[in-house]
PDB file of C-alpha atoms in Angstrom:
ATOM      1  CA  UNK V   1     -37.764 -10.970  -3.900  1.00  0.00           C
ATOM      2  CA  UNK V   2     -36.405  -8.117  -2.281  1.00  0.00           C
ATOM      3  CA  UNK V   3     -35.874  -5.017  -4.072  1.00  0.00           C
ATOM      4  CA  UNK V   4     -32.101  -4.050  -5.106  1.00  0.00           C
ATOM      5  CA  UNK V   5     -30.237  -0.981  -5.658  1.00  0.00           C
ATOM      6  CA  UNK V   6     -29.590  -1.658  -9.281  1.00  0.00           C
ATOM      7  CA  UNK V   7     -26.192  -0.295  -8.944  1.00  0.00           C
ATOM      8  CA  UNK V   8     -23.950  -1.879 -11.867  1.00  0.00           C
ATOM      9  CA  UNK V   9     -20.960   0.021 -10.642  1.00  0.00           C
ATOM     10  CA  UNK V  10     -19.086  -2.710  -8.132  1.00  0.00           C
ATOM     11  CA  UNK V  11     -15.167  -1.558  -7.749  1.00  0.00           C
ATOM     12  CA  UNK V  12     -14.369   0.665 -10.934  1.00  0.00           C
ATOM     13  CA  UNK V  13     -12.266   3.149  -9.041  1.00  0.00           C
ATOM     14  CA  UNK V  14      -9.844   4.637 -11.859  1.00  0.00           C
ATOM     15  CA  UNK V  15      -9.113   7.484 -10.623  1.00  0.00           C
ATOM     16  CA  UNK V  16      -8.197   6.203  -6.993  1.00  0.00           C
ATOM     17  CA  UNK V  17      -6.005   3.468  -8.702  1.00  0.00           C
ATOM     18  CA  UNK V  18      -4.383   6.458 -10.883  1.00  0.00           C
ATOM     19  CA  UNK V  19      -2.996   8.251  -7.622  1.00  0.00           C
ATOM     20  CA  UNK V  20      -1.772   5.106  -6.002  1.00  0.00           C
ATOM     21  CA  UNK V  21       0.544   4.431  -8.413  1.00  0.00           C
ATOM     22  CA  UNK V  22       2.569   7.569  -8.004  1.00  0.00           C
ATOM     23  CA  UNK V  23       2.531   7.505  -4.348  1.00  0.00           C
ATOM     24  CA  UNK V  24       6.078   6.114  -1.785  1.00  0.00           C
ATOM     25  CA  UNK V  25       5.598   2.483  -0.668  1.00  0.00           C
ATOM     26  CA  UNK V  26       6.163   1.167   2.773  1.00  0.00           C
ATOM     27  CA  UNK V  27       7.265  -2.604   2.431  1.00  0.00           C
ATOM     28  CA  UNK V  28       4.839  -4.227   4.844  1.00  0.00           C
ATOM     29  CA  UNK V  29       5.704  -8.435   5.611  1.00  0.00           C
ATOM     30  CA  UNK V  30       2.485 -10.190   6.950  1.00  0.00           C
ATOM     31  CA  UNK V  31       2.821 -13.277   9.144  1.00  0.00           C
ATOM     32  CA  UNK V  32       0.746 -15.668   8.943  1.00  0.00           C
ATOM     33  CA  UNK V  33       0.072 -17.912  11.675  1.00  0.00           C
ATOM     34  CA  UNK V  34      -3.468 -19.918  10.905  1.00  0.00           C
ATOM     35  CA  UNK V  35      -5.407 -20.530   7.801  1.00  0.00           C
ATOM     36  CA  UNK V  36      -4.277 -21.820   4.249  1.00  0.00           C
ATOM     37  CA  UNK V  37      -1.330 -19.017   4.479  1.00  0.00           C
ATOM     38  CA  UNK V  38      -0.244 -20.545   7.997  1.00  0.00           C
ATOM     39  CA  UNK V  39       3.486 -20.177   8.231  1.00  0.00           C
ATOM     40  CA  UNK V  40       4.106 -17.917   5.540  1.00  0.00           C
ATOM     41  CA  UNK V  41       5.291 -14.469   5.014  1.00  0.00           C
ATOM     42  CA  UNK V  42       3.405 -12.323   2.571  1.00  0.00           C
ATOM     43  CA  UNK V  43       5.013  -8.878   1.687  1.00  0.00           C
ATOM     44  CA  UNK V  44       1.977  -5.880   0.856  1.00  0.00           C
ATOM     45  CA  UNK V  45       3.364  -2.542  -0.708  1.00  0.00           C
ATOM     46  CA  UNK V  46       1.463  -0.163   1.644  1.00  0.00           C
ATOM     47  CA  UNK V  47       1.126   3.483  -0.192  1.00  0.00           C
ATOM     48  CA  UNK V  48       2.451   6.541   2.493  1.00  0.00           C
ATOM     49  CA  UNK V  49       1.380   9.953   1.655  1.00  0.00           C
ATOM     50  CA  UNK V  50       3.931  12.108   0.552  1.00  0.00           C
ATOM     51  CA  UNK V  51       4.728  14.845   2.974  1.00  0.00           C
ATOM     52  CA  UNK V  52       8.382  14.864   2.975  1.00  0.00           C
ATOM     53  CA  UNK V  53       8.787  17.378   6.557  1.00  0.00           C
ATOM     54  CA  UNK V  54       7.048  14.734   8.810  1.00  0.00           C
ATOM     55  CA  UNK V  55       7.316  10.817   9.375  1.00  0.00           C
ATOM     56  CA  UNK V  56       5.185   9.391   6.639  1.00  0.00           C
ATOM     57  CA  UNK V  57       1.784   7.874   6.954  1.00  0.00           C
ATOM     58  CA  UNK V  58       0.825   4.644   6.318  1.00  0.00           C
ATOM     59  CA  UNK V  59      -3.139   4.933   3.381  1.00  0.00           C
ATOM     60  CA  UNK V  60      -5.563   2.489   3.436  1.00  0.00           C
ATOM     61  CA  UNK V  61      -4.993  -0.020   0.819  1.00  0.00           C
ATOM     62  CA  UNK V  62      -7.837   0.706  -0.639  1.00  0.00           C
ATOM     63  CA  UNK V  63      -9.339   3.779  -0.409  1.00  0.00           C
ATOM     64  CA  UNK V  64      -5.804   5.392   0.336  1.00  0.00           C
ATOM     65  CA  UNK V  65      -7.583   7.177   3.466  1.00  0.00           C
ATOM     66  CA  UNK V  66      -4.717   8.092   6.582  1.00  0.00           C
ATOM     67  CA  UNK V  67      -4.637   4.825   8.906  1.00  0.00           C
ATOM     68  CA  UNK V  68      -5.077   5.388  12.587  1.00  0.00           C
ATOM     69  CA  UNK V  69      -3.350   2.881  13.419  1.00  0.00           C
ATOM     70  CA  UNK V  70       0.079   3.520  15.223  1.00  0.00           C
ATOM     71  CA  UNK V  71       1.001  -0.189  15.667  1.00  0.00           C
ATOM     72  CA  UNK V  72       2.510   0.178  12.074  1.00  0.00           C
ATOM     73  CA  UNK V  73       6.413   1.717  12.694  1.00  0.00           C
ATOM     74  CA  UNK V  74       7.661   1.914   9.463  1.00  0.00           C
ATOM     75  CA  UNK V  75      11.459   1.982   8.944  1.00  0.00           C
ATOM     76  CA  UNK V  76      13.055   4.386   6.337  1.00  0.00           C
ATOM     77  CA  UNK V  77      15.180   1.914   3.692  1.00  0.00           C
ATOM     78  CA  UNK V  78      19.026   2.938   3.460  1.00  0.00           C
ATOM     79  CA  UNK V  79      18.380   3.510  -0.225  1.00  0.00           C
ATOM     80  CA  UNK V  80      15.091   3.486  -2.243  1.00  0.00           C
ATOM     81  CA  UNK V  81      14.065   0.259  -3.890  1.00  0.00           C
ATOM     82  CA  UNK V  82      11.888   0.156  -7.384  1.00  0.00           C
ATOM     83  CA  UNK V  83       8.405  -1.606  -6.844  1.00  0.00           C
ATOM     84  CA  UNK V  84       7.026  -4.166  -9.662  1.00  0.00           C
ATOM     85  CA  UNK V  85       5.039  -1.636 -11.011  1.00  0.00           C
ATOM     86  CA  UNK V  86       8.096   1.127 -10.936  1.00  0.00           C
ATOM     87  CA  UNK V  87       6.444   2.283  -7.453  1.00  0.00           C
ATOM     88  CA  UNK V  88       9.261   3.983  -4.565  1.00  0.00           C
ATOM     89  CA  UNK V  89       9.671   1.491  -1.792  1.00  0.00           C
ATOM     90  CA  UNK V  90      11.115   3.866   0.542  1.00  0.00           C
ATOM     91  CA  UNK V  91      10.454   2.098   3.740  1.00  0.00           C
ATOM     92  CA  UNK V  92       9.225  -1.678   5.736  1.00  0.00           C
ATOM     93  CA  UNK V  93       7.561  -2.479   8.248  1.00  0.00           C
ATOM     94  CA  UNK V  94       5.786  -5.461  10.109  1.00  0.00           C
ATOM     95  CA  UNK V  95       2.353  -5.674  10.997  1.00  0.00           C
ATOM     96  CA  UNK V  96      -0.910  -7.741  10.945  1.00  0.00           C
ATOM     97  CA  UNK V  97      -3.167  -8.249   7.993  1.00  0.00           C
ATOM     98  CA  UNK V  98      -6.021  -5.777   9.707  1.00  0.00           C
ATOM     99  CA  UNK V  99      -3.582  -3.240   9.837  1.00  0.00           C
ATOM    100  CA  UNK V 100      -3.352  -2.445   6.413  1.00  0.00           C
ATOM    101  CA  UNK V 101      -7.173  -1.532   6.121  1.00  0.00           C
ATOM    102  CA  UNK V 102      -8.938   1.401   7.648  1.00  0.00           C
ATOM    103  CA  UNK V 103     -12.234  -0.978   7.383  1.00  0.00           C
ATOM    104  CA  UNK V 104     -13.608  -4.007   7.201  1.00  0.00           C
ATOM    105  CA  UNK V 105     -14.966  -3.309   3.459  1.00  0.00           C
ATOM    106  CA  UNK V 106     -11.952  -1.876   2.503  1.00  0.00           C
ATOM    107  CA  UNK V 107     -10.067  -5.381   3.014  1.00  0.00           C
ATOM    108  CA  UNK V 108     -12.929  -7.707   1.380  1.00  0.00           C
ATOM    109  CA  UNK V 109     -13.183  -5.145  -1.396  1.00  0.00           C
ATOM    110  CA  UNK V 110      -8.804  -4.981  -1.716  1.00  0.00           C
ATOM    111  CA  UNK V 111      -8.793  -8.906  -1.722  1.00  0.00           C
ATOM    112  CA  UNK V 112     -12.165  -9.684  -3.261  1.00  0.00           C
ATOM    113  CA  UNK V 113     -10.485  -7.780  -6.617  1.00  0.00           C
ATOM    114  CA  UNK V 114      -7.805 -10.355  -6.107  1.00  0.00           C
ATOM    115  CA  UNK V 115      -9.570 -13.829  -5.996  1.00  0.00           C
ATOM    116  CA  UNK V 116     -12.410 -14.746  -7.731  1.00  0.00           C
ATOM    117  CA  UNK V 117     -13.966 -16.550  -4.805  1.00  0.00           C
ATOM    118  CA  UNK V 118     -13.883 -14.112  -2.763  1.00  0.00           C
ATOM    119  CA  UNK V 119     -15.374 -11.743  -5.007  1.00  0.00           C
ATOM    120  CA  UNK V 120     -18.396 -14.278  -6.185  1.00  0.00           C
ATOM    121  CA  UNK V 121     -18.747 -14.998  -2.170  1.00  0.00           C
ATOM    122  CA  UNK V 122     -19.161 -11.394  -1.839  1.00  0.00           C
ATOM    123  CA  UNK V 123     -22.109 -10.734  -4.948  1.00  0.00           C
ATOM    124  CA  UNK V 124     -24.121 -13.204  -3.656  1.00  0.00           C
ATOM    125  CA  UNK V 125     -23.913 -11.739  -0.435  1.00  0.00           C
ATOM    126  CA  UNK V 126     -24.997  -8.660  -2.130  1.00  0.00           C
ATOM    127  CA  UNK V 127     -27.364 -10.224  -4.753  1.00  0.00           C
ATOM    128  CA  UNK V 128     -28.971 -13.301  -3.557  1.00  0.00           C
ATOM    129  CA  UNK V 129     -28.430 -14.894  -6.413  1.00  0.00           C
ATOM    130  CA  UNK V 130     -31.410 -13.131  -8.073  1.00  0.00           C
ATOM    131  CA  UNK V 131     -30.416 -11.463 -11.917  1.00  0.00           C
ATOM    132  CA  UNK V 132     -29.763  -7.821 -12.058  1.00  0.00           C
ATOM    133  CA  UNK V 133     -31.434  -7.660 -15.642  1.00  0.00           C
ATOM    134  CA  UNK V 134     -33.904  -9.575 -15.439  1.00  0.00           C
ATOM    135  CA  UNK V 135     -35.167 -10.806 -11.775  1.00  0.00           C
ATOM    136  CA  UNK V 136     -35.090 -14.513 -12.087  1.00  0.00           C
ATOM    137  CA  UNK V 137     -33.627 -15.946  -8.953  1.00  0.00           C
ATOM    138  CA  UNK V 138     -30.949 -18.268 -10.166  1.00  0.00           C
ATOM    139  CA  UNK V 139     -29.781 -19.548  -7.323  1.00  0.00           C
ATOM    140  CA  UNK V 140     -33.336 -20.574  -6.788  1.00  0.00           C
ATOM    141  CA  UNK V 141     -33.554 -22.319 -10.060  1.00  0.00           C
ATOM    142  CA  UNK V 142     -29.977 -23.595  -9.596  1.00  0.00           C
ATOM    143  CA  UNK V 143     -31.058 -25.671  -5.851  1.00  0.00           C
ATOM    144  CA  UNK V 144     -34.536 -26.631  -7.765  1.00  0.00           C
ATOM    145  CA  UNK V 145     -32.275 -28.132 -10.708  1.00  0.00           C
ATOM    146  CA  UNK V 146     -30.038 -30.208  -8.454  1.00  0.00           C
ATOM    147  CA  UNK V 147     -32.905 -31.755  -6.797  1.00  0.00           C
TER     148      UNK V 147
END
C-alpha cells in the first residue's frame, strides 16, 4: 500500500472562519442550468474585503484570497441588509459557480464541508480506503466481503 502523509488535520481552519464572519457580503445568485440544481437559483454570500476608498473585492470563499476574476460586477445595495449569521450584505451580484473560487480545491473543499458525499468522495480520493491508524485496506476487505 502506498505510503500516506499521516496528516489528521483535513479542513479545521478556525481562525480563517473567525475573520470571515466579520467581513461585508456581496449577495451573489448562481444559475443553474444542468445537473440536479438545473433551473434553480442559488444565492452564495461572497465575503469583500473591507477597504472602504476603492470598489470592493470579491475573497475566495474559502481561503478568503482576492479573486482575479473581473466577470463578477458587484452592485452596491441602496441600504445594507443583515446576513443569517448577522453578516453586512452590502452588495449583489450575478455570476457562475467557478467564479466564486480562486481554485479548484478551494470549491471541493467549500462544498465538500457542506455534503457528506462529497466530502467521503473526496477521502477516498485521498485515502484509498486504507485506515489511517492502523493500515488495513478496508475498501479492500469491503469488495472481498461482497463477493
Amino acid at each position: 500500500a502506498p505510503s500516506l502523509s499521516g496528516s489528521r488535520i483535513r479542513f479545521s481552519q478556525t481562525s480563517l472562519a473567525d475573520e470571515a464572519k466579520t467581513l461585508p457580503r456581496c449577495q451573489v445568485s448562481v444559475q443553474y442550468t444542468q445537473g440536479r440544481l438545473g433551473g434553480h437559483t442559488l444565492k452564495f454570500l461572497q465575503p469583500m474585503s473591507r477597504d472602504e476608498d476603492s470598489e470592493p473585492t470579491l475573497l475566495c470563499m474559502e481561503c478568503l484570497k482576492v479573486l482575479d476574476s473581473h466577470s463578477i460586477k458587484p452592485s452596491s445595495l441602496d441600504a445594507a441588509l443583515p446576513g443569517p449569521d448577522g453578516e453586512t450584505i452590502s452588495h449583489e451580484a450575478s455570476a457562475n459557480e467557478t467564479d466564486l473560487f480562486c481554485s479548484g480545491n478551494c470549491r471541493a473543499r467549500f462544498f465538500g464541508k457542506r455534503n457528506g458525499t462529497s466530502l467521503r468522495r473526496q477521502l477516498f480520493d485521498l485515502e484509498r480506503g486504507v485506515c489511517q491508524k492502523c493500515g488495513v485496506d478496508c475498501h479492500d476487505l469491503w469488495q472481498t466481503l461482497l463477493t
